[in-house]
């Protein structure tokens, strides 16, 4: 069933700005996060971590710790050998055909430690404080080894080897593209722009640290894990694989989740520790990370060094783009491993531009740092950033207006569907119109007057433009569940999971729009793996296509069942039953029955014919939907004080194409959040290690996150062009804010600094970085 069936004006239908229905509970402090939960007789776990970045474990003695008051169990690596190592689901091959090197990662290290924070022991005690006391009594002797923290340095001759199976620290030598065609394009280019770009490492720092509460039922042989994650169904399967048990022997329950941004997608070492302990002790075991530990143990984001190159002809038309990437994997590879700097770089670097050929060369290297995983956008913002910085730089070098250079190269609507050299087929979009709308909304024509006013105050003012396109994750399989409840309400059951997005309202809007069920009677069930028949979780900006499509398909099945039931109740042939606006009607008569009344009637009937359903509930698996292509134009204006290097964002405007907008209010909110995270990475966020692998920004004392005062009011606009590849016409919006913000902010900063001769700065553009750059430029002049 297609959206647009004449119900758009109904209360809280598709297209209306409905506030998040989760918020009243959360704002009153009534949310139930994992650390809020307690079970009778629960014990508490604390993790002992390495303080060395690289070294051989010579001795680990737990005798004294195990004898301390209240200590129930002390685990080391030798206790967990029956379990599988933490997985990496990617199977990408190197350019020579050799497989990705995926060394085993045990839950507790027993031979070597490979980053500061590597877990080596787990203490379980009656209380968390007793466990912390016992952790101090663990005798841990490590023979230090030389450490390496940067990907380029890790692949240099003589760098310390982190794994025997990867003596040069290279896990993957990735290649995409036709090298011969790319070389030919660069050879005939009238101009080549080249930038060495640093994509700085970010600490993901969700509001809620990771936490988990494990139980084991010895009679049923079944584990239950209460935790925060991005999908209960997928996590239950991950944990079952690690435990080497059948999937039905693991139940995952998820309540409220205080953010994730990709970081909570996959299992971590602590989870196997407490699941094992719960089984051994016969009582629940709880673990909650502390913020200082989370800085070390939670996967980090980004961290790439990129040699980016763009070839252009004499008129400024793009001939080819080439990225040579060194990607930092950290000390271990889990989850999606190198996907951000390989496959997602390929898919996203083309963006909205007619670029005939591309080449991506990525060296994925192990280092002695916290492992790197997906972070909001997971390769999409990075690829757009590289392209947009190349375009601004090429425009300056060729003396072509940067807006005009973009216009010359943007894919025109008449060229869609467009086959990109990435292998993607763009099904929809009007990229020139989106950019024009974005520039108009930002008052681009008035910028020079504002720049003159700033100059009169001794300030440098710059304007940054970024047009972006993201390739969302495809929808593989998602559950569509519609349960008609005994109390007259209806529950949507889905395998995606809201960890801040606000799924309940838009999912209810879709169902309300399709079936006419009152919005206030619709509930959402999403965090219980036992209630799911499948589930792809939330990630890759696909949830509205996944769950929305599943809801619509399930709704169609409800209508089929309802017509069959109504034919019995209304005593008419099925072909004469018509469904519209939440009611079943006998065609040509005034005989009708509402959907909820019909369900109650057949539920309460003492007997029914064999061809009449007992209720209208439906469960099914929905999938096979390809990626979508959200896109937009972001415009940022900054002022820089050259005396201090301080950057202030004065204006920020965006126009986005997210296709059909189910709930415009929540879409705008998601965009704001993504932009703020992009601003944070561009201006201040930076995880720094010293030469020994010790983190120098290991807490909020040293690692800056953006606050409300660091961002302006946003100007927001939409220019939707519905997608043609999913029934909703939606394109996904959750990560796009980052994709537009990174290049818009940095292009604005470089534009301002160009007044003093600076042509490039790397993220984060901190006051110190800019102050030094301005002083150096002054010495050169």
XYZ file of C-alpha atoms in Angstrom, residues 334-733:
400
model
C 35.424 -6.236 15.788
C 31.984 -5.337 14.505
C 32.165 -3.961 10.974
C 35.944 -3.598 11.106
C 37.234 -1.452 8.243
C 33.876 -0.825 6.550
C 33.923 2.937 7.163
C 37.135 3.589 5.247
C 36.551 1.047 2.477
C 33.057 0.226 1.256
C 31.433 3.361 2.643
C 34.204 5.573 1.265
C 33.517 4.060 -2.152
C 29.766 4.563 -1.939
C 29.806 8.137 -0.690
C 32.775 10.019 -2.171
C 30.998 10.655 -5.500
C 28.272 12.562 -3.653
C 26.061 14.610 -6.041
C 28.711 15.075 -8.721
C 29.276 13.702 -12.219
C 32.611 12.047 -11.597
C 33.402 9.536 -14.355
C 35.885 7.355 -12.479
C 37.028 6.898 -8.889
C 39.721 4.960 -7.093
C 39.871 4.155 -3.387
C 43.048 2.687 -1.898
C 42.828 1.994 1.818
C 45.471 0.573 4.131
C 43.733 -0.603 7.296
C 46.280 -0.834 10.091
C 46.343 -2.132 13.641
C 47.667 0.308 16.250
C 47.981 0.383 20.035
C 44.825 2.390 20.543
C 41.205 1.741 21.467
C 39.460 -0.131 18.625
C 37.667 2.025 16.066
C 34.058 1.313 15.120
C 31.096 3.024 13.485
C 30.214 6.546 14.596
C 27.262 8.558 13.290
C 27.574 8.265 9.532
C 30.287 5.578 9.638
C 32.254 6.699 6.582
C 29.547 8.802 4.956
C 30.430 12.163 6.539
C 34.128 11.491 5.985
C 33.789 10.807 2.258
C 31.637 13.899 1.745
C 34.176 15.926 3.721
C 37.060 14.849 1.505
C 35.133 15.691 -1.666
C 33.883 19.070 -0.504
C 37.295 20.169 0.717
C 38.771 19.164 -2.654
C 36.140 21.190 -4.487
C 36.708 24.379 -2.502
C 40.463 24.010 -2.898
C 40.191 23.351 -6.644
C 37.939 26.390 -7.076
C 40.505 28.631 -5.416
C 43.425 27.141 -7.341
C 41.634 27.443 -10.703
C 40.082 30.837 -9.934
C 36.565 29.513 -10.466
C 33.713 30.521 -8.204
C 33.120 27.620 -5.811
C 29.360 27.675 -6.335
C 29.786 27.701 -10.090
C 32.251 24.802 -9.879
C 29.668 22.771 -8.015
C 26.932 23.676 -10.496
C 29.030 22.589 -13.458
C 29.513 19.172 -11.949
C 26.221 18.396 -10.232
C 24.128 15.539 -11.545
C 21.062 16.976 -13.282
C 17.529 15.677 -12.638
C 17.342 14.627 -16.286
C 20.257 12.251 -15.670
C 18.446 10.327 -12.951
C 18.391 7.376 -12.569
C 22.150 7.923 -12.441
C 24.692 5.127 -12.415
C 27.561 6.324 -10.255
C 31.075 4.883 -10.613
C 30.659 3.604 -7.057
C 28.181 1.047 -8.355
C 25.219 2.873 -6.815
C 22.168 3.864 -8.853
C 20.626 7.148 -7.712
C 16.875 6.807 -8.140
C 15.745 10.339 -7.247
C 16.874 13.828 -6.383
C 17.165 17.388 -7.655
C 20.610 18.386 -6.461
C 20.885 21.775 -8.251
C 17.522 22.862 -6.850
C 18.510 21.802 -3.324
C 21.711 23.850 -3.542
C 19.864 26.884 -4.897
C 17.329 26.648 -2.095
C 20.103 26.278 0.452
C 21.974 29.341 -0.784
C 18.820 31.435 -0.866
C 17.797 30.405 2.645
C 21.304 31.256 3.907
C 21.210 34.712 2.278
C 24.343 33.890 0.344
C 24.042 37.161 -1.594
C 24.274 39.169 1.625
C 27.466 37.534 2.831
C 29.913 40.156 1.531
C 28.130 42.880 3.508
C 28.377 40.775 6.667
C 32.031 40.062 5.953
C 32.733 43.784 5.657
C 31.098 44.409 9.033
C 33.224 41.688 10.643
C 36.401 43.073 9.112
C 35.622 46.481 10.618
C 35.732 44.771 14.030
C 39.072 43.101 13.311
C 37.459 39.707 12.721
C 37.786 37.259 9.860
C 34.479 36.046 8.454
C 34.103 33.021 6.242
C 31.287 31.196 4.504
C 31.323 27.469 3.873
C 29.068 25.646 1.448
C 28.704 21.869 1.358
C 26.414 19.815 -0.812
C 26.343 16.210 0.319
C 24.776 12.850 -0.486
C 24.645 9.815 1.769
C 24.118 6.197 0.803
C 22.038 4.639 3.556
C 22.337 1.021 4.581
C 20.048 -1.286 2.580
C 17.130 -2.946 4.335
C 17.861 -6.642 4.609
C 15.162 -8.164 6.829
C 12.895 -6.467 9.334
C 9.928 -7.628 11.350
C 6.490 -6.256 10.681
C 4.263 -7.043 13.637
C 0.794 -5.636 14.295
C -0.837 -7.074 17.400
C -4.471 -6.302 18.235
C -4.459 -6.323 22.025
C -7.304 -7.512 24.312
C -7.735 -4.001 25.768
C -8.574 -2.504 22.381
C -5.131 -1.090 21.680
C -2.745 -2.048 18.911
C 0.971 -2.815 19.323
C 3.526 -2.423 16.570
C 6.349 -4.949 16.972
C 9.609 -4.167 15.212
C 13.251 -5.210 15.292
C 14.610 -1.703 14.881
C 15.311 0.027 18.178
C 14.949 3.602 19.352
C 17.975 4.818 21.281
C 17.107 8.500 20.994
C 15.542 8.777 17.545
C 11.899 8.773 18.644
C 10.416 5.829 16.736
C 7.068 5.549 18.488
C 5.398 8.608 16.939
C 6.361 8.185 13.266
C 5.687 4.442 13.319
C 2.265 5.144 14.797
C 1.672 7.829 12.165
C 2.313 5.308 9.394
C -0.070 2.760 10.895
C -2.680 5.400 11.652
C -2.427 6.670 8.098
C -2.868 3.221 6.625
C -5.430 1.570 8.900
C -7.158 4.536 10.519
C -6.431 3.239 14.020
C -6.479 6.156 16.484
C -2.949 7.419 17.104
C -3.327 7.306 20.879
C -4.249 3.600 20.795
C -0.991 2.563 19.106
C 1.929 1.240 21.173
C 5.443 0.151 20.220
C 7.275 -3.026 21.282
C 10.880 -3.115 20.174
C 13.364 -4.319 22.797
C 12.596 -7.976 23.527
C 14.341 -10.552 21.349
C 11.812 -13.206 22.415
C 9.013 -11.239 20.758
C 10.875 -10.820 17.453
C 11.003 -13.158 14.479
C 13.752 -11.098 12.850
C 15.275 -7.657 13.241
C 17.970 -5.577 11.612
C 18.341 -3.119 14.477
C 18.794 0.607 14.037
C 21.810 1.842 12.118
C 22.763 3.188 8.723
C 19.794 5.615 8.575
C 17.488 2.841 7.371
C 14.950 2.494 10.190
C 12.060 4.347 8.596
C 12.468 2.385 5.362
C 12.834 -0.888 7.280
C 10.167 -0.609 9.950
C 7.947 1.711 7.929
C 7.916 -0.688 5.013
C 7.350 -3.613 7.353
C 4.423 -1.829 8.985
C 2.832 -1.127 5.609
C 3.271 -4.712 4.426
C 1.836 -6.013 7.694
C -0.999 -3.509 7.395
C -1.900 -4.886 3.992
C -2.092 -8.345 5.550
C -4.348 -6.965 8.299
C -6.691 -5.612 5.637
C -6.774 -9.010 3.909
C -7.647 -10.730 7.181
C -10.158 -8.017 8.043
C -12.009 -8.404 4.737
C -12.294 -12.122 5.365
C -13.550 -11.562 8.920
C -15.923 -8.776 7.867
C -17.467 -10.955 5.181
C -18.551 -13.306 7.967
C -19.656 -10.633 10.437
C -21.462 -8.505 7.826
C -22.771 -11.552 5.934
C -21.414 -10.548 2.546
C -18.991 -11.916 -0.008
C -15.342 -11.042 0.477
C -15.291 -9.330 -2.927
C -18.043 -7.008 -1.718
C -16.104 -5.860 1.348
C -14.273 -2.553 0.993
C -11.745 -1.141 3.452
C -11.413 2.626 3.852
C -10.579 5.028 6.675
C -10.386 2.342 9.326
C -13.684 0.635 8.524
C -14.945 -2.339 6.508
C -18.043 -1.602 4.427
C -20.318 -3.676 2.239
C -20.096 -1.975 -1.146
C -23.213 -0.008 -2.007
C -24.678 -0.193 1.496
C -24.359 1.588 4.830
C -23.416 -1.642 6.591
C -19.960 -1.191 8.102
C -17.793 -2.119 11.052
C -14.653 -0.473 12.397
C -11.387 -2.361 12.426
C -11.034 -2.427 16.227
C -14.684 -3.409 16.686
C -14.258 -6.165 14.123
C -11.247 -7.565 15.956
C -13.135 -7.546 19.255
C -16.098 -9.289 17.623
C -14.129 -12.203 16.187
C -11.945 -12.473 19.293
C -15.015 -12.902 21.492
C -16.904 -15.191 19.121
C -17.379 -18.677 20.614
C -16.874 -20.353 17.247
C -15.814 -19.224 13.798
C -15.784 -20.900 10.386
C -12.422 -22.298 9.297
C -11.873 -19.515 6.756
C -12.365 -16.712 9.295
C -9.332 -15.557 11.355
C -9.550 -15.564 15.134
C -7.962 -12.125 15.304
C -6.426 -9.558 12.976
C -2.866 -9.745 14.311
C -0.035 -10.180 11.803
C 3.659 -11.012 11.973
C 5.917 -11.123 8.905
C 9.436 -10.576 7.614
C 9.971 -7.588 5.353
C 13.125 -6.910 3.387
C 14.943 -6.511 0.146
C 14.784 -2.701 -0.001
C 17.866 -1.028 -1.521
C 19.762 1.959 -0.175
C 18.322 5.449 -0.331
C 20.171 8.690 -1.078
C 19.433 11.561 1.331
C 21.138 14.762 0.231
C 21.268 18.446 0.996
C 23.063 21.758 1.094
C 24.530 23.144 4.319
C 25.831 26.703 4.615
C 27.885 27.825 7.604
C 29.243 31.278 8.501
C 31.998 31.728 11.060
C 33.851 34.595 12.629
C 37.455 34.106 13.727
C 39.387 36.323 16.081
C 42.923 36.286 14.614
C 44.378 37.392 17.950
C 43.090 34.343 19.845
C 42.197 31.836 17.141
C 38.699 31.466 18.586
C 35.983 30.410 16.126
C 32.364 31.394 16.558
C 29.641 30.010 14.322
C 27.421 32.967 13.507
C 24.910 31.403 11.122
C 24.058 27.881 10.071
C 21.499 26.980 7.432
C 20.521 23.700 5.796
C 18.114 22.480 3.150
C 17.734 18.710 2.915
C 16.046 16.174 0.673
C 14.914 13.315 2.880
C 12.151 12.192 0.545
C 8.747 11.698 2.140
C 8.778 13.249 5.610
C 6.814 11.054 7.981
C 7.317 13.457 10.898
C 9.002 16.751 9.918
C 9.543 17.786 13.542
C 11.609 14.716 14.387
C 13.480 14.897 11.095
C 14.573 18.426 11.916
C 15.619 17.345 15.390
C 17.713 14.508 13.998
C 19.379 16.958 11.622
C 20.193 19.349 14.464
C 21.799 16.551 16.477
C 23.934 15.411 13.578
C 25.081 18.949 12.832
C 26.087 19.529 16.450
C 28.182 16.358 16.443
C 29.774 17.506 13.190
C 30.542 20.886 14.733
C 32.106 19.122 17.713
C 34.468 17.103 15.552
C 35.324 20.094 13.374
C 36.100 22.498 16.210
C 37.116 20.682 19.362
C 36.845 16.895 19.668
C 40.141 15.030 19.465
C 41.327 11.858 21.157
C 45.093 12.264 21.538
C 47.729 9.655 22.443
C 51.351 10.177 23.370
C 54.196 8.209 21.773
C 53.796 5.421 24.339
C 50.105 4.996 23.562
C 48.906 6.712 26.716
C 45.682 8.696 26.130
C 46.125 12.409 26.817
C 42.442 13.274 26.455
C 40.927 10.542 28.570
C 38.158 12.496 30.293
C 35.939 15.522 29.874
C 38.673 17.515 31.588
C 40.726 17.150 28.399
C 38.188 16.205 25.726
C 35.755 18.943 24.685
C 32.178 18.353 23.587
C 30.029 21.134 22.089
C 27.575 22.852 24.392
C 24.493 24.904 23.602
C 26.542 28.105 23.579
C 28.818 26.728 20.865
C 26.081 26.457 18.245
C 23.749 29.048 16.730
C 20.058 28.803 15.976
C 19.664 26.666 12.871
C 17.761 27.701 9.769
C 16.099 24.577 8.428
C 14.448 23.896 5.101
C 13.275 20.929 3.061
C 13.196 20.211 -0.639
C 11.908 16.630 -0.673
C 12.022 14.438 -3.754
C 10.457 11.108 -2.763
C 12.523 7.970 -3.266
C 11.157 5.482 -5.770
C 12.746 2.385 -4.255
C 10.651 2.025 -1.097
C 6.926 2.239 -0.507
C 7.235 5.240 1.790
C 9.372 7.326 -0.559
C 11.600 8.042 2.457
C 15.374 8.477 2.391
C 16.608 8.363 5.992
C 17.863 11.319 7.991
